[in-house]
Coordinates of C-alpha atoms and ligand atoms in Angstrom, one line a residue:
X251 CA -49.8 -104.3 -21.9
X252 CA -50.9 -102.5 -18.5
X253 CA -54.6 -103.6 -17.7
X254 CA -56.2 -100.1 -18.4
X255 CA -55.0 -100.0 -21.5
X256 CA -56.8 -103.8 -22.2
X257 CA -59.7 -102.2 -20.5
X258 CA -59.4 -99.3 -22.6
X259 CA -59.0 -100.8 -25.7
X260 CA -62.2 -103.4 -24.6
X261 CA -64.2 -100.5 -23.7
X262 CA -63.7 -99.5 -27.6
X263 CA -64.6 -102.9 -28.6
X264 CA -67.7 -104.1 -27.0
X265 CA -70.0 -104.2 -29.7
X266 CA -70.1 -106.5 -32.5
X267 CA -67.1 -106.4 -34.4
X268 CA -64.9 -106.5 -31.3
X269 CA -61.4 -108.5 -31.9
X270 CA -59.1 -109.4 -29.2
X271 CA -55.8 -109.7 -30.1
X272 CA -53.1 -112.3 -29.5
X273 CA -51.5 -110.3 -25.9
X274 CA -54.6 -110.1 -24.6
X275 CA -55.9 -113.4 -24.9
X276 CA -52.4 -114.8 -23.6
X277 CA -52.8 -112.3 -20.1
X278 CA -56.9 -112.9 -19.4
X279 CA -56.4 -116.4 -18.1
X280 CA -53.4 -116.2 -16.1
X281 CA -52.8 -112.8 -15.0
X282 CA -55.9 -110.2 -14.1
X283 CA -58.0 -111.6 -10.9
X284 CA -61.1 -109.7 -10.0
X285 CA -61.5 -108.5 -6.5
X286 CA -64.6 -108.0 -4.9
X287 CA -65.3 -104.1 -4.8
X288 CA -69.5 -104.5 -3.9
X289 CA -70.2 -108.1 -2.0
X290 CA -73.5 -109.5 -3.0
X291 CA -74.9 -108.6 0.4
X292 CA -74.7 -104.9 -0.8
X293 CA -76.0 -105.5 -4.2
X294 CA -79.0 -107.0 -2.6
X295 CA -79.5 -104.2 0.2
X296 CA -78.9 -101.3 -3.3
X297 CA -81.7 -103.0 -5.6
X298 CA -83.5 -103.3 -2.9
X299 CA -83.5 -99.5 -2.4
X300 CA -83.9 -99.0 -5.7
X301 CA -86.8 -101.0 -6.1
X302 CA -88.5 -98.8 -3.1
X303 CA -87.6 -96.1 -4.3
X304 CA -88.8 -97.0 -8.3
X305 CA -92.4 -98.6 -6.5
X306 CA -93.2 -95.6 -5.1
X307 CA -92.9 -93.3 -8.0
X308 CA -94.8 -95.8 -10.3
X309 CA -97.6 -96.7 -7.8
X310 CA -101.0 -97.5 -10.4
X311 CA -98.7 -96.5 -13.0
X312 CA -98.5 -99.1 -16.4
X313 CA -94.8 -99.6 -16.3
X314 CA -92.7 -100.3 -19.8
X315 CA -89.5 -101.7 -18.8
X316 CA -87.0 -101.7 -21.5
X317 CA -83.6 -103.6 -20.4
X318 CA -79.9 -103.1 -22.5
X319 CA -78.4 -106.6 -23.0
X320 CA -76.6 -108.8 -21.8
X321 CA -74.7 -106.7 -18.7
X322 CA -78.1 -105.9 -17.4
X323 CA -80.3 -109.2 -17.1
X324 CA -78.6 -110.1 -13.9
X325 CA -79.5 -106.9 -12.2
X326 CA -82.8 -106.4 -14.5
X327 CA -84.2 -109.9 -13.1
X328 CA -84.0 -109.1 -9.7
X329 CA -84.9 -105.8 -9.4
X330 CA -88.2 -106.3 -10.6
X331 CA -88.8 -109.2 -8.9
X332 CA -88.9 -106.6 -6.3
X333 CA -90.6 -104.2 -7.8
X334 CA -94.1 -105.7 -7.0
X335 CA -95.3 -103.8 -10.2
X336 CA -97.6 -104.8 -13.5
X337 CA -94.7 -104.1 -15.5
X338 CA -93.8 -105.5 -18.8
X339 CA -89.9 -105.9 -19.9
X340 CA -88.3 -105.5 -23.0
X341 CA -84.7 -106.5 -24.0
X342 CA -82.7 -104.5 -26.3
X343 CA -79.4 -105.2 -27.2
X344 CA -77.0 -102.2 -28.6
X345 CA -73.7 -102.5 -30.8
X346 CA -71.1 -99.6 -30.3
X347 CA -68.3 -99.4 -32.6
X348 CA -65.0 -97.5 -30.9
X349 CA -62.0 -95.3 -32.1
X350 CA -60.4 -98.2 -34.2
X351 CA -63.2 -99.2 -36.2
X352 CA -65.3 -96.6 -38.6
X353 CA -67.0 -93.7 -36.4
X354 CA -65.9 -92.8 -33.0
X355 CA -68.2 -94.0 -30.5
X356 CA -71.2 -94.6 -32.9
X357 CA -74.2 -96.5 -30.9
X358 CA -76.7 -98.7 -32.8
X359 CA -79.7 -101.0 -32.0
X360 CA -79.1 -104.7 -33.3
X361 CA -82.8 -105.0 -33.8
X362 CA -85.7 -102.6 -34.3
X363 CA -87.5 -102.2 -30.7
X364 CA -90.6 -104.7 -31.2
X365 CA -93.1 -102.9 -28.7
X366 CA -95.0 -100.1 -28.8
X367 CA -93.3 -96.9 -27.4
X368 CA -95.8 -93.9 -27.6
X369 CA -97.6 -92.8 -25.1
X370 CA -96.4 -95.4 -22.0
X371 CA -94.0 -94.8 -19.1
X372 CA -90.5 -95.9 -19.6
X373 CA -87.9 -97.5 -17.2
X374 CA -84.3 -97.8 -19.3
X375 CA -82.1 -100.4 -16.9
X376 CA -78.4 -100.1 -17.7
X377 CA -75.5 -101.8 -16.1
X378 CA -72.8 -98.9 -16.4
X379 CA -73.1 -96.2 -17.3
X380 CA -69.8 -95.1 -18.7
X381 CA -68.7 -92.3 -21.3
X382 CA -73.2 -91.9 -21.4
X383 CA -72.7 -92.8 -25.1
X384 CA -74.7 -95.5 -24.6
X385 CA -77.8 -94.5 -22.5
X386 CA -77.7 -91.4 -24.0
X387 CA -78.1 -93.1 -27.8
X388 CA -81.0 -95.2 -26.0
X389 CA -82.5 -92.7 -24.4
X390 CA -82.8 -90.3 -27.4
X391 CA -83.8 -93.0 -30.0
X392 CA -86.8 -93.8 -27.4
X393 CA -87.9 -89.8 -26.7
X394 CA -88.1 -89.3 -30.6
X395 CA -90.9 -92.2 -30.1
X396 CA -92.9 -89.9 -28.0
X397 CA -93.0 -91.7 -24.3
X398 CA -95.3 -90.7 -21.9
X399 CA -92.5 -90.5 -19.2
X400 CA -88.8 -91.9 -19.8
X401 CA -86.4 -92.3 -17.0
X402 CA -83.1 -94.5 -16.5
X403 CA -82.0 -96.7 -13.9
X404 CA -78.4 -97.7 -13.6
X405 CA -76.9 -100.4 -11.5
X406 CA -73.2 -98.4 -11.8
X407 CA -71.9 -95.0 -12.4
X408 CA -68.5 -94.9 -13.1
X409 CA -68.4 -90.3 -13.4
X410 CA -64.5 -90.3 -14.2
X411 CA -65.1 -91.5 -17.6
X412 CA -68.2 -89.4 -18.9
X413 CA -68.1 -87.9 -22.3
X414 CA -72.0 -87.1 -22.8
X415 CA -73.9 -86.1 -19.6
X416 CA -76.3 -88.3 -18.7
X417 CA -78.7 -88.0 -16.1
X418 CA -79.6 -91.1 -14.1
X419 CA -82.8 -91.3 -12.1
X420 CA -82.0 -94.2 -9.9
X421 CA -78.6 -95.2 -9.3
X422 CA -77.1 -98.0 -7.7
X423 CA -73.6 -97.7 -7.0
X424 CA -70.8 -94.8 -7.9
X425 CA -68.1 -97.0 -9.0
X426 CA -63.8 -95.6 -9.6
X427 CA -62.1 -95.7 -12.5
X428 CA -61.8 -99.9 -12.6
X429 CA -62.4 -102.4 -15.3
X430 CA -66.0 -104.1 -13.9
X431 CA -67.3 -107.5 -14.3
X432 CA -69.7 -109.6 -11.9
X433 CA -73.1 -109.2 -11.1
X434 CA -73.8 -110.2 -15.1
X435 CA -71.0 -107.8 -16.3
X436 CA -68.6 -109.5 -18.4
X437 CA -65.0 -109.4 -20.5
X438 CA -65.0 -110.7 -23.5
X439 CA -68.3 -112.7 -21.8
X440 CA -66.2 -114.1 -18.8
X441 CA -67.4 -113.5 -15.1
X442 CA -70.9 -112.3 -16.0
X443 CA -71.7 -115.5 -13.3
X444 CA -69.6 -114.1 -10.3
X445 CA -72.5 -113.1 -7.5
X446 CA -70.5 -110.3 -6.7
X447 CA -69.1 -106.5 -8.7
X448 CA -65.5 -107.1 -8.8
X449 CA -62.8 -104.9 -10.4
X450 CA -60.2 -106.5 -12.4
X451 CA -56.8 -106.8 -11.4
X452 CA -53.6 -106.7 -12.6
X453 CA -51.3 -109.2 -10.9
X454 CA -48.7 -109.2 -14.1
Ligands
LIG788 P1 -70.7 -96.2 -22.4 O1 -71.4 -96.1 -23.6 O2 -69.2 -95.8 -22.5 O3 -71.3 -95.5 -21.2 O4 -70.5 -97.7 -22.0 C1 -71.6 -98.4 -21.5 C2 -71.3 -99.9 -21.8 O5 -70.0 -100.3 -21.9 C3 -71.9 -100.7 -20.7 O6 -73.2 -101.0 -21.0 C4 -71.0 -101.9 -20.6 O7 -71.5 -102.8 -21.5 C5 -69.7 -101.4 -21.2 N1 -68.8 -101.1 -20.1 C6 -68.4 -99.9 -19.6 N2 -67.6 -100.0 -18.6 C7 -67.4 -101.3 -18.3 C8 -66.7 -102.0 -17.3 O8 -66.0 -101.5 -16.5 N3 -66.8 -103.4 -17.4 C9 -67.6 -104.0 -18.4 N4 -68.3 -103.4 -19.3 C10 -68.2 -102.0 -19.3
LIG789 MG1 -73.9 -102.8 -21.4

């Protein structure tokens, strides 16, 4: 099975229900290598940036910032360790169920946000942002709860794949068309630990 099509058929199974089937698991060990496509040195110097560019626009501000699990603790922990702000942060964690299982593309929130919403300004910190299903089911869901300001910060943008526009306040990196893990980005939870974005490889 050529890689983008594993990737492809991951991408469609990230959420809860995800199965991986017998081909796949017998490649993932042996065959597909990341390679490093950012170096941490670069991540560093981009959240970094970020967090400049985030501090100055929330200066005496009350920050809420809401983080989507897990791909985005990694990046989420250290950019507001930068971000020299009185922020609070809030975790949620979406399911997304793909072509093969009931509705195409259908987002959900594994648990009810537990913090108020109305009225307070809103940082959502994603890891990729994709097809925008994702962000875009977040970002609605939290608008409907009346926010006093609502803006999105991505780590990644990978443009090539985008379904539903999405528009992205702070943004790391523009990433190609690659399968992504590192940096807390995983497959099938491997090499969310590697310090670095790599893209995997095929080497089958
Ligand atoms: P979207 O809803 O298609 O934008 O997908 C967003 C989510 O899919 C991200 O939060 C990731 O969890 C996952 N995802 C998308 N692309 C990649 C990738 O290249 N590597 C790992 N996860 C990815
Ligand atoms: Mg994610």
């Amino acid at each position: 099975m050529p890689l983008r099509e594993i990737a492809n058929y991951y991408c469609s199974h990230n959420g809860l229900f995800r199965v991986i089937p017998q081909k796949i698991k017998e490649r993932r060990n042996s065959q597909i290598k990341p390679r490093i496509l950012i170096p941490s040195s670069e991540i560093e110097a981009g959240v970094s940036r970020l967090a400049t560019d985030i501090r100055r626009d929330y200066l005496g501000v009350n920050l809420l910032v809401i983080s989507i699990l897990k791909g985005s603790f990694i990046f989420t922990a250290d950019l507001i360790r930068r971000l020299d702000l009185p922020l609070e942060v809030h975790f949620v964690q979406l399911s997304s169920y793909g072509r093969r299982m009931e509705s195409a593309g259908k987002v959900q929130l594994m648990q009810p946000l537990n913090c108020p919403v109305k009225g307070r300004h809103i940082l959502v910190i994603e890891d990729i942002v994709d097809t925008g299903k994702t962000v875009s089911f977040i970002m609605e869901y939290l608008k409907r709860e009346q926010p006093a300001s609502l803006k999105l910060c991505a780590l990644l943008d990978k443009p090539s794949r985008r379904v539903v526009p999405v528009t992205i306040d702070y943004l790391g990196f523009t990433v190609p068309d690659k399968f992504i893990v590192g940096y807390g980005i995983d497959w099938d939870e491997k090499f969310r630990y590697l310090p670095d974005i790599c893209a995997l490889e095929d080497e089958g």
